[in-house]
PDB file of C-alpha atoms in Angstrom:
ATOM      1  CA  MET R   6     133.902  73.160 116.624  1.00  0.00           C
ATOM      2  CA  PRO R   7     137.339  74.521 117.501  1.00  0.00           C
ATOM      3  CA  MET R   8     137.034  77.667 119.518  1.00  0.00           C
ATOM      4  CA  PHE R   9     138.738  80.604 117.866  1.00  0.00           C
ATOM      5  CA  VAL R  10     137.667  84.130 118.569  1.00  0.00           C
ATOM      6  CA  ASP R  11     138.805  87.020 116.412  1.00  0.00           C
ATOM      7  CA  THR R  12     140.727  89.301 118.776  1.00  0.00           C
ATOM      8  CA  SER R  13     141.191  92.061 116.206  1.00  0.00           C
ATOM      9  CA  PRO R  14     140.646  95.575 117.587  1.00  0.00           C
ATOM     10  CA  PRO R  15     137.138  97.028 117.161  1.00  0.00           C
ATOM     11  CA  GLY R  16     136.504  98.048 113.575  1.00  0.00           C
ATOM     12  CA  GLN R  17     139.146  95.643 112.240  1.00  0.00           C
ATOM     13  CA  CYS R  18     138.128  92.247 110.901  1.00  0.00           C
ATOM     14  CA  ILE R  19     140.751  89.541 110.507  1.00  0.00           C
ATOM     15  CA  PHE R  20     139.130  88.268 107.295  1.00  0.00           C
ATOM     16  CA  CYS R  21     138.933  91.790 105.836  1.00  0.00           C
ATOM     17  CA  ARG R  22     142.633  92.176 106.584  1.00  0.00           C
ATOM     18  CA  LEU R  23     143.277  88.857 104.862  1.00  0.00           C
ATOM     19  CA  VAL R  24     141.247  89.923 101.795  1.00  0.00           C
ATOM     20  CA  ALA R  25     143.213  93.207 101.673  1.00  0.00           C
ATOM     21  CA  GLY R  26     146.511  91.296 101.753  1.00  0.00           C
ATOM     22  CA  GLU R  27     147.534  92.831 105.082  1.00  0.00           C
ATOM     23  CA  ILE R  28     148.089  89.422 106.653  1.00  0.00           C
ATOM     24  CA  PRO R  29     149.353  86.255 104.967  1.00  0.00           C
ATOM     25  CA  SER R  30     147.093  83.384 104.021  1.00  0.00           C
ATOM     26  CA  ALA R  31     147.251  80.068 102.235  1.00  0.00           C
ATOM     27  CA  LYS R  32     144.880  81.193  99.488  1.00  0.00           C
ATOM     28  CA  VAL R  33     143.150  78.432  97.545  1.00  0.00           C
ATOM     29  CA  TYR R  34     140.831  80.397  95.242  1.00  0.00           C
ATOM     30  CA  GLU R  35     139.607  83.915  94.611  1.00  0.00           C
ATOM     31  CA  ASP R  36     137.049  85.556  92.353  1.00  0.00           C
ATOM     32  CA  ALA R  37     135.305  88.940  92.269  1.00  0.00           C
ATOM     33  CA  LEU R  38     133.051  88.221  95.267  1.00  0.00           C
ATOM     34  CA  THR R  39     134.710  85.443  97.302  1.00  0.00           C
ATOM     35  CA  ILE R  40     137.978  84.141  98.641  1.00  0.00           C
ATOM     36  CA  ALA R  41     138.853  80.619  99.788  1.00  0.00           C
ATOM     37  CA  PHE R  42     141.788  79.986 102.090  1.00  0.00           C
ATOM     38  CA  MET R  43     143.142  77.333 104.404  1.00  0.00           C
ATOM     39  CA  ASP R  44     141.990  77.572 107.997  1.00  0.00           C
ATOM     40  CA  ILE R  45     144.911  78.066 110.392  1.00  0.00           C
ATOM     41  CA  GLY R  46     143.014  75.795 112.777  1.00  0.00           C
ATOM     42  CA  GLN R  47     142.937  72.803 110.409  1.00  0.00           C
ATOM     43  CA  VAL R  48     140.357  70.321 111.626  1.00  0.00           C
ATOM     44  CA  THR R  49     141.336  67.775 108.985  1.00  0.00           C
ATOM     45  CA  PRO R  50     143.806  68.069 106.091  1.00  0.00           C
ATOM     46  CA  GLY R  51     142.187  70.152 103.363  1.00  0.00           C
ATOM     47  CA  HIS R  52     139.904  72.227 105.646  1.00  0.00           C
ATOM     48  CA  VAL R  53     139.116  75.438 103.731  1.00  0.00           C
ATOM     49  CA  LEU R  54     137.209  78.595 104.625  1.00  0.00           C
ATOM     50  CA  VAL R  55     135.179  80.360 101.944  1.00  0.00           C
ATOM     51  CA  ALA R  56     134.325  83.994 102.705  1.00  0.00           C
ATOM     52  CA  THR R  57     132.846  86.977 100.945  1.00  0.00           C
ATOM     53  CA  LYS R  58     135.369  89.640  99.996  1.00  0.00           C
ATOM     54  CA  ARG R  59     133.078  92.428 101.120  1.00  0.00           C
ATOM     55  CA  HIS R  60     132.575  92.511 104.852  1.00  0.00           C
ATOM     56  CA  ALA R  61     129.229  91.074 105.844  1.00  0.00           C
ATOM     57  CA  ALA R  62     128.896  89.910 109.444  1.00  0.00           C
ATOM     58  CA  THR R  63     126.485  87.042 108.722  1.00  0.00           C
ATOM     59  CA  LEU R  64     124.748  85.365 105.801  1.00  0.00           C
ATOM     60  CA  LEU R  65     121.794  87.676 106.454  1.00  0.00           C
ATOM     61  CA  ASP R  66     124.021  90.671 105.651  1.00  0.00           C
ATOM     62  CA  THR R  67     125.043  89.405 102.201  1.00  0.00           C
ATOM     63  CA  THR R  68     123.460  90.341  98.915  1.00  0.00           C
ATOM     64  CA  PRO R  69     121.723  87.576  96.956  1.00  0.00           C
ATOM     65  CA  GLU R  70     124.678  87.637  94.538  1.00  0.00           C
ATOM     66  CA  GLU R  71     127.210  87.247  97.360  1.00  0.00           C
ATOM     67  CA  ALA R  72     125.240  84.406  98.928  1.00  0.00           C
ATOM     68  CA  ALA R  73     125.086  82.596  95.575  1.00  0.00           C
ATOM     69  CA  ALA R  74     128.796  83.190  94.952  1.00  0.00           C
ATOM     70  CA  LEU R  75     129.630  81.891  98.435  1.00  0.00           C
ATOM     71  CA  MET R  76     127.903  78.579  97.702  1.00  0.00           C
ATOM     72  CA  GLN R  77     129.302  78.340  94.173  1.00  0.00           C
ATOM     73  CA  THR R  78     132.828  78.795  95.504  1.00  0.00           C
ATOM     74  CA  ALA R  79     132.166  76.296  98.307  1.00  0.00           C
ATOM     75  CA  ARG R  80     131.062  73.746  95.715  1.00  0.00           C
ATOM     76  CA  ARG R  81     134.110  74.435  93.586  1.00  0.00           C
ATOM     77  CA  VAL R  82     136.383  74.007  96.620  1.00  0.00           C
ATOM     78  CA  ALA R  83     134.528  70.851  97.704  1.00  0.00           C
ATOM     79  CA  LEU R  84     135.172  69.301  94.298  1.00  0.00           C
ATOM     80  CA  ALA R  85     138.864  70.201  94.607  1.00  0.00           C
ATOM     81  CA  VAL R  86     138.993  68.745  98.130  1.00  0.00           C
ATOM     82  CA  ARG R  87     137.499  65.521  96.805  1.00  0.00           C
ATOM     83  CA  THR R  88     140.133  65.335  94.058  1.00  0.00           C
ATOM     84  CA  ALA R  89     143.102  66.335  96.209  1.00  0.00           C
ATOM     85  CA  PHE R  90     142.289  64.547  99.492  1.00  0.00           C
ATOM     86  CA  ASP R  91     139.701  61.887  98.566  1.00  0.00           C
ATOM     87  CA  PRO R  92     137.804  62.058 101.878  1.00  0.00           C
ATOM     88  CA  PRO R  93     134.986  59.567 102.416  1.00  0.00           C
ATOM     89  CA  GLY R  94     132.760  62.446 103.552  1.00  0.00           C
ATOM     90  CA  LEU R  95     132.531  66.229 103.522  1.00  0.00           C
ATOM     91  CA  THR R  96     130.827  68.717 105.824  1.00  0.00           C
ATOM     92  CA  LEU R  97     129.850  72.267 104.885  1.00  0.00           C
ATOM     93  CA  LEU R  98     129.267  74.450 107.925  1.00  0.00           C
ATOM     94  CA  GLN R  99     128.026  78.029 107.997  1.00  0.00           C
ATOM     95  CA  ALA R 100     127.293  79.615 111.386  1.00  0.00           C
ATOM     96  CA  ASN R 101     125.641  82.955 112.147  1.00  0.00           C
ATOM     97  CA  GLY R 102     126.043  84.869 115.399  1.00  0.00           C
ATOM     98  CA  ALA R 103     127.767  83.778 118.590  1.00  0.00           C
ATOM     99  CA  LEU R 104     124.844  81.574 119.641  1.00  0.00           C
ATOM    100  CA  GLY R 105     124.982  79.935 116.208  1.00  0.00           C
ATOM    101  CA  GLY R 106     128.653  79.058 116.747  1.00  0.00           C
ATOM    102  CA  GLN R 107     130.189  81.876 114.674  1.00  0.00           C
ATOM    103  CA  THR R 108     133.581  82.917 116.046  1.00  0.00           C
ATOM    104  CA  VAL R 109     134.652  85.430 113.377  1.00  0.00           C
ATOM    105  CA  ALA R 110     132.050  88.078 112.562  1.00  0.00           C
ATOM    106  CA  HIS R 111     132.589  87.896 108.796  1.00  0.00           C
ATOM    107  CA  VAL R 112     130.378  85.508 106.855  1.00  0.00           C
ATOM    108  CA  HIS R 113     132.205  82.339 105.914  1.00  0.00           C
ATOM    109  CA  LEU R 114     131.603  78.711 105.179  1.00  0.00           C
ATOM    110  CA  HIS R 115     133.796  75.812 106.308  1.00  0.00           C
ATOM    111  CA  VAL R 116     134.535  73.062 103.793  1.00  0.00           C
ATOM    112  CA  VAL R 117     135.736  70.181 105.972  1.00  0.00           C
ATOM    113  CA  PRO R 118     136.938  66.839 104.609  1.00  0.00           C
ATOM    114  CA  ARG R 119     135.608  64.079 106.873  1.00  0.00           C
ATOM    115  CA  HIS R 120     137.203  60.808 107.902  1.00  0.00           C
ATOM    116  CA  GLU R 121     136.312  57.957 110.225  1.00  0.00           C
ATOM    117  CA  ASP R 122     137.108  58.874 113.845  1.00  0.00           C
ATOM    118  CA  ASP R 123     138.119  62.466 112.968  1.00  0.00           C
ATOM    119  CA  GLY R 124     136.720  63.717 116.272  1.00  0.00           C
ATOM    120  CA  ILE R 125     134.065  65.971 114.730  1.00  0.00           C
ATOM    121  CA  THR R 126     130.566  65.554 116.105  1.00  0.00           C
ATOM    122  CA  PHE R 127     127.267  67.284 115.472  1.00  0.00           C
ATOM    123  CA  THR R 128     124.434  66.442 117.812  1.00  0.00           C
ATOM    124  CA  TRP R 129     121.283  68.178 118.951  1.00  0.00           C
ATOM    125  CA  PRO R 130     118.140  67.112 120.766  1.00  0.00           C
ATOM    126  CA  ARG R 131     115.211  66.229 118.518  1.00  0.00           C
ATOM    127  CA  GLN R 132     112.045  68.000 119.615  1.00  0.00           C
ATOM    128  CA  GLU R 133     109.508  66.175 117.390  1.00  0.00           C
ATOM    129  CA  PRO R 134     106.638  68.657 117.713  1.00  0.00           C
ATOM    130  CA  PRO R 135     103.139  67.549 116.640  1.00  0.00           C
ATOM    131  CA  ALA R 136     102.136  68.048 112.994  1.00  0.00           C
ATOM    132  CA  ALA R 137      99.872  70.986 113.889  1.00  0.00           C
ATOM    133  CA  VAL R 138     102.797  72.830 115.497  1.00  0.00           C
ATOM    134  CA  LEU R 139     104.973  72.212 112.416  1.00  0.00           C
ATOM    135  CA  ALA R 140     102.153  73.477 110.196  1.00  0.00           C
ATOM    136  CA  GLY R 141     102.013  76.652 112.305  1.00  0.00           C
ATOM    137  CA  TYR R 142     105.770  77.143 111.964  1.00  0.00           C
ATOM    138  CA  ALA R 143     105.519  76.634 108.191  1.00  0.00           C
ATOM    139  CA  GLU R 144     102.689  79.181 107.997  1.00  0.00           C
ATOM    140  CA  ARG R 145     104.772  81.761 109.869  1.00  0.00           C
ATOM    141  CA  LEU R 146     107.642  81.219 107.439  1.00  0.00           C
ATOM    142  CA  ARG R 147     105.415  81.416 104.354  1.00  0.00           C
ATOM    143  CA  ALA R 148     104.030  84.721 105.657  1.00  0.00           C
ATOM    144  CA  ALA R 149     107.557  86.031 106.189  1.00  0.00           C
ATOM    145  CA  LEU R 150     108.593  85.058 102.650  1.00  0.00           C
TER     146      LEU R 150
END
């Protein structure tokens, strides 16, 4: 993932400034809860960011309505990307917190058209825990729900 860190002064969010119209953007779509705009750090042609209009640092800080709107807008943008750029693949990426790979502390989702040899990779080590361990993890999650 390209490394960009929001260097806005404390209390100022670059995406909030974009939503407010204080800084220019290549806006693709906007509705009551979300905004979609071209990423200045284009990974591939047609790379779009979809963000909530209201400031929420991570997905966990959104309302259920905002989270649903975020995905609905991402789907709408993905369909437009398919029509406009005809990529053979598409990646949706949503990161939370610095350790999760989030570089701007305003919830957003990347819609990235994918092409052969585009240089994007996603790898992680498979742990393959025993079934009993997975069952324990599932139980913890069910209890939390």
